Short mmCIF file of C-alpha atoms in Angstrom, two decimals:
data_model
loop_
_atom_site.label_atom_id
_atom_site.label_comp_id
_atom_site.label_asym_id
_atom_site.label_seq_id
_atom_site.Cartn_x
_atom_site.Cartn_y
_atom_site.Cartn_z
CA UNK A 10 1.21 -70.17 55.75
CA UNK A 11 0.70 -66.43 56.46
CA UNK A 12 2.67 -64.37 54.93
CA UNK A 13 5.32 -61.53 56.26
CA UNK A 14 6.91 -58.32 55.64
CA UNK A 15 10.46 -60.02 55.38
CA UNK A 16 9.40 -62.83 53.30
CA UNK A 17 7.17 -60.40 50.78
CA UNK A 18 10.75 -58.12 50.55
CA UNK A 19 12.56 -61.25 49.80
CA UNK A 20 10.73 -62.28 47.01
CA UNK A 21 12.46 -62.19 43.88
CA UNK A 22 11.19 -62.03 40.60
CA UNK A 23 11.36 -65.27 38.14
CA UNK A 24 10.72 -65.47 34.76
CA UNK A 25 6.95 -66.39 35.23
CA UNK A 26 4.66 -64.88 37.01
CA UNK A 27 4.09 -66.77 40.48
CA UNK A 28 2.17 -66.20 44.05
CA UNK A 29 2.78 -66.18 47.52
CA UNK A 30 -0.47 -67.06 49.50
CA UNK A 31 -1.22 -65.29 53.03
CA UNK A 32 -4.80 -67.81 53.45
CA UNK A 33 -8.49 -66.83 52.91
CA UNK A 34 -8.00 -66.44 48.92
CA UNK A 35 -5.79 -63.95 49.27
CA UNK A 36 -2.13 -63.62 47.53
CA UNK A 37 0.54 -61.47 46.55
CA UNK A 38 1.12 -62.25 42.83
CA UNK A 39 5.03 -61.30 41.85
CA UNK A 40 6.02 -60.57 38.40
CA UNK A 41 9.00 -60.81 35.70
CA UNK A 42 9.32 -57.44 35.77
CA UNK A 43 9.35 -57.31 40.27
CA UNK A 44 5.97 -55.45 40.57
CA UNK A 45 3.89 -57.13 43.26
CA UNK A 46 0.05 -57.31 43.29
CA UNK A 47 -2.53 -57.93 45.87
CA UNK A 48 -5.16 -60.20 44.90
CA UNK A 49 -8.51 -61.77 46.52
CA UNK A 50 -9.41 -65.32 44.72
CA UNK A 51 -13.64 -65.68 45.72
CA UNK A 52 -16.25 -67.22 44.40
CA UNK A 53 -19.96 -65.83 43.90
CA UNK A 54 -22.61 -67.02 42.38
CA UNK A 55 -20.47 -70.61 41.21
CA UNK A 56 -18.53 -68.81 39.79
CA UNK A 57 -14.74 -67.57 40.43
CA UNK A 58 -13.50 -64.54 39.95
CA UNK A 59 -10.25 -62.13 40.93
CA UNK A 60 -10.39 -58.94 43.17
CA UNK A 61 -7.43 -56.17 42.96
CA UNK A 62 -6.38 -55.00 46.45
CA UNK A 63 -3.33 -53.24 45.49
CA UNK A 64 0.41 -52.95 44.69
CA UNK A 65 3.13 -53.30 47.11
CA UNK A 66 4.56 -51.56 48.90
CA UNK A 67 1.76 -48.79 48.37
CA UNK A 68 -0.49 -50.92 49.93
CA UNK A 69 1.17 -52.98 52.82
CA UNK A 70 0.53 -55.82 54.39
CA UNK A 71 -1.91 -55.23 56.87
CA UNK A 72 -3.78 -52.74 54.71
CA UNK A 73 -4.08 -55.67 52.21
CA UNK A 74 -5.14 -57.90 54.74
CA UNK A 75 -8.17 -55.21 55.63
CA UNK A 76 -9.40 -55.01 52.17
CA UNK A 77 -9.53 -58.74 52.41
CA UNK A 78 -11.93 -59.07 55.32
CA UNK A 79 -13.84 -55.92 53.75
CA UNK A 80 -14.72 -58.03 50.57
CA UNK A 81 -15.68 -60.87 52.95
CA UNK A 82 -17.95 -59.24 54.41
CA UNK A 83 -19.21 -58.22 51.35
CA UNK A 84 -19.41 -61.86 49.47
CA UNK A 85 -21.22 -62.98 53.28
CA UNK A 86 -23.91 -60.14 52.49
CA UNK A 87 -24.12 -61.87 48.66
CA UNK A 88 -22.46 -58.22 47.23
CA UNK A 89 -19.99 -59.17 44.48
CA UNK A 90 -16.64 -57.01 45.50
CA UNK A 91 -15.76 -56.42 41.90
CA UNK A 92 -19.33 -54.70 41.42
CA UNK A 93 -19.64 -53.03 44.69
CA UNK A 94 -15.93 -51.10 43.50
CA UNK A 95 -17.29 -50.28 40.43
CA UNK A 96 -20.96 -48.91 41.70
CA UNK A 97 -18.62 -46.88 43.80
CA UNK A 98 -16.46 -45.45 41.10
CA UNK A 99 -19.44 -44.80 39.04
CA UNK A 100 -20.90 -42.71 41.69
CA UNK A 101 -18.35 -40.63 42.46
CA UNK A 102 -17.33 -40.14 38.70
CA UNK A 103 -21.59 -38.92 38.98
CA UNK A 104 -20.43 -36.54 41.53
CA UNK A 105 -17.36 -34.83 39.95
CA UNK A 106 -19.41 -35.06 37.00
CA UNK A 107 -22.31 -32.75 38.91
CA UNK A 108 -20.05 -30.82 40.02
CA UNK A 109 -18.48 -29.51 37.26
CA UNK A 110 -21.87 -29.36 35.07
CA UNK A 111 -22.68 -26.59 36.97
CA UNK A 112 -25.55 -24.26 35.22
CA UNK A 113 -22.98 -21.78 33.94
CA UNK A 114 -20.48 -24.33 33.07
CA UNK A 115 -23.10 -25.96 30.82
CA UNK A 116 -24.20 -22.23 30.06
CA UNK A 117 -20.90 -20.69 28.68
CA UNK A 118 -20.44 -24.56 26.52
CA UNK A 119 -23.60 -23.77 24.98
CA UNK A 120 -22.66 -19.99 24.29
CA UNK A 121 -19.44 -21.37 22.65
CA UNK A 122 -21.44 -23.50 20.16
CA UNK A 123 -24.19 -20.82 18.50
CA UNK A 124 -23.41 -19.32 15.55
CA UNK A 125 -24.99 -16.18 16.16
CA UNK A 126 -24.33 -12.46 14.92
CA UNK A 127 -22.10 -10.88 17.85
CA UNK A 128 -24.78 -8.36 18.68
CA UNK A 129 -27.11 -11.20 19.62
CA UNK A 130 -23.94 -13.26 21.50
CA UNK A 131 -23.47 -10.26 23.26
CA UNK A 132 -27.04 -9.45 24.68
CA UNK A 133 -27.49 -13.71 25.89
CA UNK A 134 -23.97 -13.01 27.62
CA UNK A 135 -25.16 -10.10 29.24
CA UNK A 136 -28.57 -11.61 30.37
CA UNK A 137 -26.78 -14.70 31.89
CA UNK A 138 -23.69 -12.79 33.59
CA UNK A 139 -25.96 -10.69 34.99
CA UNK A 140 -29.26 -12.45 36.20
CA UNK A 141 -29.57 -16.37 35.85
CA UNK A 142 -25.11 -17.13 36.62
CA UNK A 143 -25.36 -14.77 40.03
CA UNK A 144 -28.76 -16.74 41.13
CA UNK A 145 -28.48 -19.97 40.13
CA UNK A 146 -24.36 -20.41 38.18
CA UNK A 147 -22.94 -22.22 40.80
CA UNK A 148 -25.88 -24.80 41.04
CA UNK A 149 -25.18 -28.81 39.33
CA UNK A 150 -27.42 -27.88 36.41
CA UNK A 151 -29.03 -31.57 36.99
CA UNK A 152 -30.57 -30.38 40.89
CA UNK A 153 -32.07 -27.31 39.57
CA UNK A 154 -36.01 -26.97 39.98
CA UNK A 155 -38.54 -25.01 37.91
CA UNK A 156 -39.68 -23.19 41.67
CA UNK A 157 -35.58 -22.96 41.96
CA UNK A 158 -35.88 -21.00 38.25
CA UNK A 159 -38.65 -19.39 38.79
CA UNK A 160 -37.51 -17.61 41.64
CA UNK A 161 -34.60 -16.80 40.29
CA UNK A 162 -36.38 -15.12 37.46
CA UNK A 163 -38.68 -13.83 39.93
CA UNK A 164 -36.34 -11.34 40.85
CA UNK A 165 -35.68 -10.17 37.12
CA UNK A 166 -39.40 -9.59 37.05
CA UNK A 167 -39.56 -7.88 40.42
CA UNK A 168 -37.37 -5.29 39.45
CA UNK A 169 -39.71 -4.20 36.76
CA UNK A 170 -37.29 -5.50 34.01
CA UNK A 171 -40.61 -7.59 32.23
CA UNK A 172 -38.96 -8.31 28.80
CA UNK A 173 -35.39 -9.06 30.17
CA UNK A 174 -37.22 -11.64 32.55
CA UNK A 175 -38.57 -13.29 29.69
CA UNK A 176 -35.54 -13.43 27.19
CA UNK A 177 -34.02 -14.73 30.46
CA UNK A 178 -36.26 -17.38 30.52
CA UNK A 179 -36.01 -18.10 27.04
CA UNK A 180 -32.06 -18.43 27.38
CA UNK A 181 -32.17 -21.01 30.12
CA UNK A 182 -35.29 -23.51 28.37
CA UNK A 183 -31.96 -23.14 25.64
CA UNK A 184 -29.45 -23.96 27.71
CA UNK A 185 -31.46 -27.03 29.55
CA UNK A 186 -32.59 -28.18 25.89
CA UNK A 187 -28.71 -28.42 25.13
CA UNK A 188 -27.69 -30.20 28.19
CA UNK A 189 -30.91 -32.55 27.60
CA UNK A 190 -29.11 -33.77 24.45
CA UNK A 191 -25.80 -33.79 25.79
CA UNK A 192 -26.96 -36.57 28.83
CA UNK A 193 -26.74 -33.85 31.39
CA UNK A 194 -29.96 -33.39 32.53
CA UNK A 195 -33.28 -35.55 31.73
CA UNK A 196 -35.90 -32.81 31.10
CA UNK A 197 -36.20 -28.92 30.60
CA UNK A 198 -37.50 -27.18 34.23
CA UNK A 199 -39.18 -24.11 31.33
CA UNK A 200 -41.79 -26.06 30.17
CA UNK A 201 -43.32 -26.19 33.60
CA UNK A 202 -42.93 -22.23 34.21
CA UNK A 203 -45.78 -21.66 31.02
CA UNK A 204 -47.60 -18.43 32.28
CA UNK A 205 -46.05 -18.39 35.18
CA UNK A 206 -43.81 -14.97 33.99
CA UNK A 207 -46.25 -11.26 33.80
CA UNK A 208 -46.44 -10.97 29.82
CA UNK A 209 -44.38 -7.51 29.23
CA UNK A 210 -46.11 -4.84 27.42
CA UNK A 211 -45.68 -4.78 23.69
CA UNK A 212 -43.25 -1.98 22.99
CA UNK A 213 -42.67 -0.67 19.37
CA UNK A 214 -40.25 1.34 17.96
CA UNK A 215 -41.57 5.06 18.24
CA UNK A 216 -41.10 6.06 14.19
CA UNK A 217 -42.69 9.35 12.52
CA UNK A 218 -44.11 7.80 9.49
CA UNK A 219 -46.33 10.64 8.06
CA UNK A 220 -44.39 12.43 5.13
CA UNK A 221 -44.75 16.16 6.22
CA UNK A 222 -43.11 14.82 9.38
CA UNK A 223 -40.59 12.99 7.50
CA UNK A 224 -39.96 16.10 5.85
CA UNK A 225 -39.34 18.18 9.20
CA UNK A 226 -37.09 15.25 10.83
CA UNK A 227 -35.20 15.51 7.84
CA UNK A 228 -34.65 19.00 7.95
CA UNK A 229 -34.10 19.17 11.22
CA UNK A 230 -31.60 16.46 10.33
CA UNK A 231 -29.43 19.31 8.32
CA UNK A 232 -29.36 22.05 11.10
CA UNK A 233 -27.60 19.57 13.28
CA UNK A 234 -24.62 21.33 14.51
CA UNK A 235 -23.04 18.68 17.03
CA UNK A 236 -20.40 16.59 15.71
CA UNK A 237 -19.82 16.09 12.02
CA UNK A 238 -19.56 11.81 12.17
CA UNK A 239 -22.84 11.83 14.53
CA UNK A 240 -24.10 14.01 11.72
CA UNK A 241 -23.21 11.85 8.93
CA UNK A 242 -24.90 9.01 11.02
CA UNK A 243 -28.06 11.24 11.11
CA UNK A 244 -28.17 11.95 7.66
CA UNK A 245 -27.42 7.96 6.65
CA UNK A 246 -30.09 6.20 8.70
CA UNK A 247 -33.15 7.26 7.08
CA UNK A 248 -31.41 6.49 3.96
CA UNK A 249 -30.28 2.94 4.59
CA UNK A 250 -32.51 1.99 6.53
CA UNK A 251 -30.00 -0.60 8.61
CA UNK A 252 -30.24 -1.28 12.13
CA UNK A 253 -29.01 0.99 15.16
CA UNK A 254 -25.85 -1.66 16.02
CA UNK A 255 -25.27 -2.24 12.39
CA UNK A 256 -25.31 1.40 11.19
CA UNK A 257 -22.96 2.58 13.88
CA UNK A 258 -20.39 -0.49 13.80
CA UNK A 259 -19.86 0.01 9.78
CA UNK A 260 -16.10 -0.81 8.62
CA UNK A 261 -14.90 1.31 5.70
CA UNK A 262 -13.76 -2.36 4.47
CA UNK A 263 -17.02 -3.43 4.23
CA UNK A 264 -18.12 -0.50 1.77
CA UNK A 265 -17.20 -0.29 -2.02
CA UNK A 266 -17.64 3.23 -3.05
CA UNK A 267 -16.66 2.50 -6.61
CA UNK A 268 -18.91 -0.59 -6.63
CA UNK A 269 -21.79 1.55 -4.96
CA UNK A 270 -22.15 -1.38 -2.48
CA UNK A 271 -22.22 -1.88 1.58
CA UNK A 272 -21.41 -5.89 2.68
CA UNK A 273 -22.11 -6.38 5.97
CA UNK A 274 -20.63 -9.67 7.13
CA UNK A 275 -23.02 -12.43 8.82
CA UNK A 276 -21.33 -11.69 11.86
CA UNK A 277 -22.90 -8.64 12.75
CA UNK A 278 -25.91 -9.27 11.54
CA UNK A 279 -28.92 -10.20 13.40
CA UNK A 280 -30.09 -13.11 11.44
CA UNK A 281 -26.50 -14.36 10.91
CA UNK A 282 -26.32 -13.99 6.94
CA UNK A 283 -24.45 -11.18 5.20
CA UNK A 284 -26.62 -8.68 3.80
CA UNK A 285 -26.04 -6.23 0.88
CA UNK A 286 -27.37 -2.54 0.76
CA UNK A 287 -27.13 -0.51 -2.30
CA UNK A 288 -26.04 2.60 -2.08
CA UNK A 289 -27.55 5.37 -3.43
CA UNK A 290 -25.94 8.73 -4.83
CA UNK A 291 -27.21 10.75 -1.88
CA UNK A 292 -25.16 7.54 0.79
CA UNK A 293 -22.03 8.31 -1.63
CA UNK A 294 -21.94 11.71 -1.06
CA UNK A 295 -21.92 11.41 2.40
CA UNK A 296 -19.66 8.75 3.12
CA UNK A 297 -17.07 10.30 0.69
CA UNK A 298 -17.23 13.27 2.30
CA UNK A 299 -16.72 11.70 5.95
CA UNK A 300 -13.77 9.45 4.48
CA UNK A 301 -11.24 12.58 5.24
CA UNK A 302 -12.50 12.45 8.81
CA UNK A 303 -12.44 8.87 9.30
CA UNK A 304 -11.77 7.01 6.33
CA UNK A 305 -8.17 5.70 7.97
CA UNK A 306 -9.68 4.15 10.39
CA UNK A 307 -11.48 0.84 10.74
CA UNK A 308 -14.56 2.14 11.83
CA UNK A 309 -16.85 4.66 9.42
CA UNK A 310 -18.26 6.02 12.81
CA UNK A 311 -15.52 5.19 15.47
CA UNK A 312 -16.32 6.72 19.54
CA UNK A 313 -15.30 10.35 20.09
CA UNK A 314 -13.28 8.84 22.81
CA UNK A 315 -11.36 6.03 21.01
CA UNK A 316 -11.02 5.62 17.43
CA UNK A 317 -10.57 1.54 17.62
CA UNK A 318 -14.17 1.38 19.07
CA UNK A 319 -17.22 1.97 16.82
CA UNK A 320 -19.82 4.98 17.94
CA UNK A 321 -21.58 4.36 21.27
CA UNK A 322 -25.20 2.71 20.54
CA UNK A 323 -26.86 6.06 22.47
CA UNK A 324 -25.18 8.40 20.22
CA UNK A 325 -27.97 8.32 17.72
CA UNK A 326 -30.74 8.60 20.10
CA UNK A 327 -29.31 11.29 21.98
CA UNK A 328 -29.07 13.25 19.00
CA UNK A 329 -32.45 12.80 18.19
CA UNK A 330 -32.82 13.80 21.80
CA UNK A 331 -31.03 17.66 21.08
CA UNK A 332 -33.28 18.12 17.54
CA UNK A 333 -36.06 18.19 19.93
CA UNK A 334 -37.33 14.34 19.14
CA UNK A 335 -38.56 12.52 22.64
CA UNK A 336 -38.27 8.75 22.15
CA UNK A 337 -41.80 8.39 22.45
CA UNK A 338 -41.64 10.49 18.87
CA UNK A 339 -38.31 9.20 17.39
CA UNK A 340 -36.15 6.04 17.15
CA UNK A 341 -32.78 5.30 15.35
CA UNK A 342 -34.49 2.40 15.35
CA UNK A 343 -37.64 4.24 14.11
CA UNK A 344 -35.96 5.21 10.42
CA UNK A 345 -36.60 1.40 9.49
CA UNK A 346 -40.13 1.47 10.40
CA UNK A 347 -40.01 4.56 8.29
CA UNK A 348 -38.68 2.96 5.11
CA UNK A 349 -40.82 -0.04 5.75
CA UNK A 350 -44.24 1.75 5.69
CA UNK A 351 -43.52 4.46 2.94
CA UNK A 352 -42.07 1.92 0.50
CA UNK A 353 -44.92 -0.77 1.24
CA UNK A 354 -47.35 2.66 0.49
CA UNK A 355 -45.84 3.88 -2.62
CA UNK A 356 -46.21 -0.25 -3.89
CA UNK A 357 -42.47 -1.32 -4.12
CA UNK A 358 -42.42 -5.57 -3.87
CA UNK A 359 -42.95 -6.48 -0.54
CA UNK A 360 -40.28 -8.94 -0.84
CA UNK A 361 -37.54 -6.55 -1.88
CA UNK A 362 -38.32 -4.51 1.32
CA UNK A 363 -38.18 -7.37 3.27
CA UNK A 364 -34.83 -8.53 2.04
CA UNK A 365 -33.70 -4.78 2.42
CA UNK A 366 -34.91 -4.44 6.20
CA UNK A 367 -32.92 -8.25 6.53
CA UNK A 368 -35.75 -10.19 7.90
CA UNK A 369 -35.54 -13.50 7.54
CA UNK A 370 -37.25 -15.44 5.38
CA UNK A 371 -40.03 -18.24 5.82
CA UNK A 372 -40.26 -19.28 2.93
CA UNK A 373 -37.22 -21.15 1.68
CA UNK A 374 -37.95 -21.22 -2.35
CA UNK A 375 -38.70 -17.09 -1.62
CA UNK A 376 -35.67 -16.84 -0.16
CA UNK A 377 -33.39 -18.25 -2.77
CA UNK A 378 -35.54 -15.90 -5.04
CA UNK A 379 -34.55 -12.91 -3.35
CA UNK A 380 -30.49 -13.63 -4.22
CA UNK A 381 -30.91 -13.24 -7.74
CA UNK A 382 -29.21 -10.36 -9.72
CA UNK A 383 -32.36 -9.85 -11.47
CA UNK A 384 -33.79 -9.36 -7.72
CA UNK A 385 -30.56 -6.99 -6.26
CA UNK A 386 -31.12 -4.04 -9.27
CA UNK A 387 -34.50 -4.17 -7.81
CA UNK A 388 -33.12 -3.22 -4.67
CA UNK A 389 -30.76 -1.02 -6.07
CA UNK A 390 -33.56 0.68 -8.32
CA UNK A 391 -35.79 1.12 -4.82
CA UNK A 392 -33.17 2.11 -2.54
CA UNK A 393 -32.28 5.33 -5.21
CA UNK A 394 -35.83 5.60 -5.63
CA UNK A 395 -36.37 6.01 -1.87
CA UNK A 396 -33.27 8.42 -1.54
CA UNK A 397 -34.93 10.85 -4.43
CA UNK A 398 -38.21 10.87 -2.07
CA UNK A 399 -36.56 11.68 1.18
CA UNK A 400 -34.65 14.71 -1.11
CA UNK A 401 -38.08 15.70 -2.36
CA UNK A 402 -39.93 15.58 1.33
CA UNK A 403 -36.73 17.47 2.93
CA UNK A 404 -37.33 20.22 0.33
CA UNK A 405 -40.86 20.83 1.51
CA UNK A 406 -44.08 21.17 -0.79
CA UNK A 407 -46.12 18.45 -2.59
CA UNK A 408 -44.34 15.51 -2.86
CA UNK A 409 -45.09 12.80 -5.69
CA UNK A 410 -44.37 8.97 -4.64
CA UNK A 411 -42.10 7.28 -6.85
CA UNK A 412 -44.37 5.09 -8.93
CA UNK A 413 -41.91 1.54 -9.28
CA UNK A 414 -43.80 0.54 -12.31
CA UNK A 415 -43.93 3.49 -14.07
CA UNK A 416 -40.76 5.11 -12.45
#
C-alpha cells in the first residue's frame, strides 16, 4: 500500500530499525533513534543493491517519489543509480576543483614553497603580479594553452621588455612543473613555446677593469660630497666586492667588528646559503666610522627617508651617475666584475674568488673544500691583499700586484 503524509508522521520509532513500503522498491526506513530515510531497493546486473533518496522531512513525499521514477529511468537505460550519483559528484568536485586551481592560485602555492633568498622571491612576485596573474590569473590552470601563454607573454615581449619576457616564461614552465606533480595539470604548455620568445640581447655589467681607471674611480670615489652613508657605500663596494641588494640591505647585526667578519644570512643571498666576507682594515675603518651615524639602527645604510628601510637599490648608481660615470662606464654592480678580473690577473685561487663573489658551486667535493678554515684565511689573506691594491691604485703611480705566493 502507498504510503501518506499522515501515516509517515505517525510512525514511531521501535527499538529496531523497520520500513514502511510506498511500492516500486521504494521505502521509508525508520530508526531507534526517529530519523527517517528514503530508500530505493533495485536490482542491476543480478545483483541487488540500495539507493539513498533522502531524509524526511527534508525530502518529502512526493520529492521522494520523483527521485524514484528518476532512478527508474535510469536502471531501464541499464545506468546503475548509485554510479550515475557518484559520476556526478565526481564531476562537480572536478569543477570546484578547476575553479579554485586557478593559475595564480597554483602560482602563489608554489611561491609559498621555494626556499629562495628574498631578493629572488621578490623579483618572481613582481614578474607574476605584474605580467602572467593580470593575463592569464584568473584562468583554471588545467584549460590554459601554450598559444593562450604565448600570447600572454607576447605582450611582455611587445613592449620591448625581452629579458623580463623570458624570466616570465621561465616562472610559469615552474609553476606548471609544480602543478604537474601535484595532479593539477597533465603536461607543461613551455615546452611547446621553445624558440618561440626573441632571444634578448646579452647585457653585462658595464665595470672599468683597467687599473689606471680603477685608480681614477677610486679617487673620484673620495671627492664625493653628497651624503656621508651613500659615501660610505661608495667607498665599501669596490672593497667587498658584494652584490648591489646585499651591500645596501647590510644589518649592523650581521657584522662583527671585533671578529673582523660580515655574515650575511642565506636569506638574502642569491644562492640561498650564508656567505662570509672578511673584512679588511680599510672596511673597519669605514664602518666604524659610519656606526655614530647609523650604528643604532638596524640597517648599516638605512633610506634617507626612513631609517627602518635599507638604502634605495638606485642610490649607488645614481651616485656613480653625479662622479661623472654613465652606466654604460660604471655599475654598482660593476665593482664585482672589478674584483673578479684583477684578482684572477694578479693569480689569487680561482676558487677562493669564486667563493668570495658567492657563486655557486658545481662541483660538490669543491664545494665542501671551500668551507675549510684552512680555505677562509685564504680569503681573509686575499680580501686584505686586494684592499692594500685598491689603496696603492687610489694613490696614483706604478702600482705592484700583490704576488699571493710570495706576498
Amino acid at each position: 500500500m502507498a504510503l501518506t503524509d499522515t501515516a509517515i508522521r505517525k510512525a514511531a520509532p521501535h527499538q529496531k530499525p523497520y520500513k514502511l513500503s510506498d511500492g516500486g522498491g521504494m521505502y521509508l526506513e525508520v530508526m531507534p533513534t526517529g530519523a527517517k530515510y528514503w530508500r530505493l531497493k533495485y536490482r542491476i546486473a543480478g545483483r541487488e543493491k540500495r539507493f539513498a533518496l533522502g531524509v524526511y522531512p527534508v525530502v518529502s513525499l512526493a520529492s521522494a517519489r520523483q527521485g524514484r521514477e528518476e532512478a527508474r529511468k535510469l536502471l531501464v537505460q541499464g545506468v546503475d543509480p548509485s554510479a550515475a550519483r557518484q559520476e556526478a559528484k565526481q564531476a562537480r568536485a572536478e569543477v570546484i576543483a578547476m575553479a579554485a586551481d586557478t593559475f595564480e592560485a597554483v602560482g602563489r602555492e608554489w611561491m609559498g614553497r621555494q626556499e629562495v633568498a628574498e631578493v629572488t622571491a621578490n623579483k618572481t612576485r613582481w614578474i607574476l603580479e605584474t605580467f602572467l596573474f593580470p593575463e592569464i590569473g584568473s584562468r583554471p590552470i588545467s584549460e590554459i594553452t601554450p598559444r593562450e601563454l604565448l600570447a600572454a607573454l607576447r605582450k611582455i615581449e611587445e613592449s620591448g621588455k625581452l629579458e623580463t619576457a623570458k624570466r616570465a616564461k621561465i616562472k610559469a614552465g615552474q609553476i606548471f612543473r609544480y602543478a604537474v606533480l601535484e595532479g593539477k595539470v597533465k603536461t607543461d604548455p613551455t615546452t611547446s613555446l621553445r624558440g618561440a620568445l626573441k632571444p634578448p640581447k646579452n647585457r653585462h655589467h658595464a665595470a672599468i677593469t683597467d687599473p689606471v681607471q680603477v685608480g681614477e674611480l677610486l679617487r673620484a670615489i673620495e671627492g664625493f660630497n653628497g651624503q656621508p652613508v651613500t659615501l660610505a657605500a661608495l667607498k665599501l663596494a669596490p672593497l667587498v666586492f658584494v652584490r648591489p641588494g646585499e651591500l645596501r640591505q647590510a644589518e649592523w647585526a650581521e657584522i662583527d667588528l671585533d671578529g673582523a667578519m660580515w655574515r650575511i644570512p642565506p636569506e638574502r643571498m642569491k644562492m640561498n646559503a650564508a656567505h662570509l666576507v672578511p673584512l679588511s682594515k680599510q672596511v673597519l675603518t669605514i664602518l666604524r666610522d659610519l656606526h655614530p651615524l647609523t650604528g643604532e639602527g638596524r640597517y648599516v645604510f638605512p633610506g634617507l627617508r626612513s631609517a627602518s628601510r635599507p638604502m634605495s637599490e638606485n642610490t649607488v648608481n645614481a651616485a656613480l651617475r653625479r662622479l661623472g660615470y654613465s652606466g654604460e662606464e660604471m655599475t654598482g654592480h660593476g665593482f664585482r666584475s672589478i674584483a673578479a678580473t684583477r684578482l684572477n690577473e694578479m693569480g689569487w685561487n680561482a676558487d677562493a674568488i669564486e667563493r668570495q663573489l658567492a657563486h655557486s658551486e658545481s662541483n660538490k667535493v669543491r664545494e665542501a673544500y671551500t668551507h675549510t678554515a684552512q680555505y677562509l684565511d685564504e680569503r681573509k689573506r686575499m680580501m686584505q691583499a686586494w684592499a692594500d691594491y685598491l689603496d696603492a691604485l687610489r694613490a696614483g703611480g706604478k702600482v705592484v700586484a700583490f704576488n699571493p705566493k710570495t706576498g
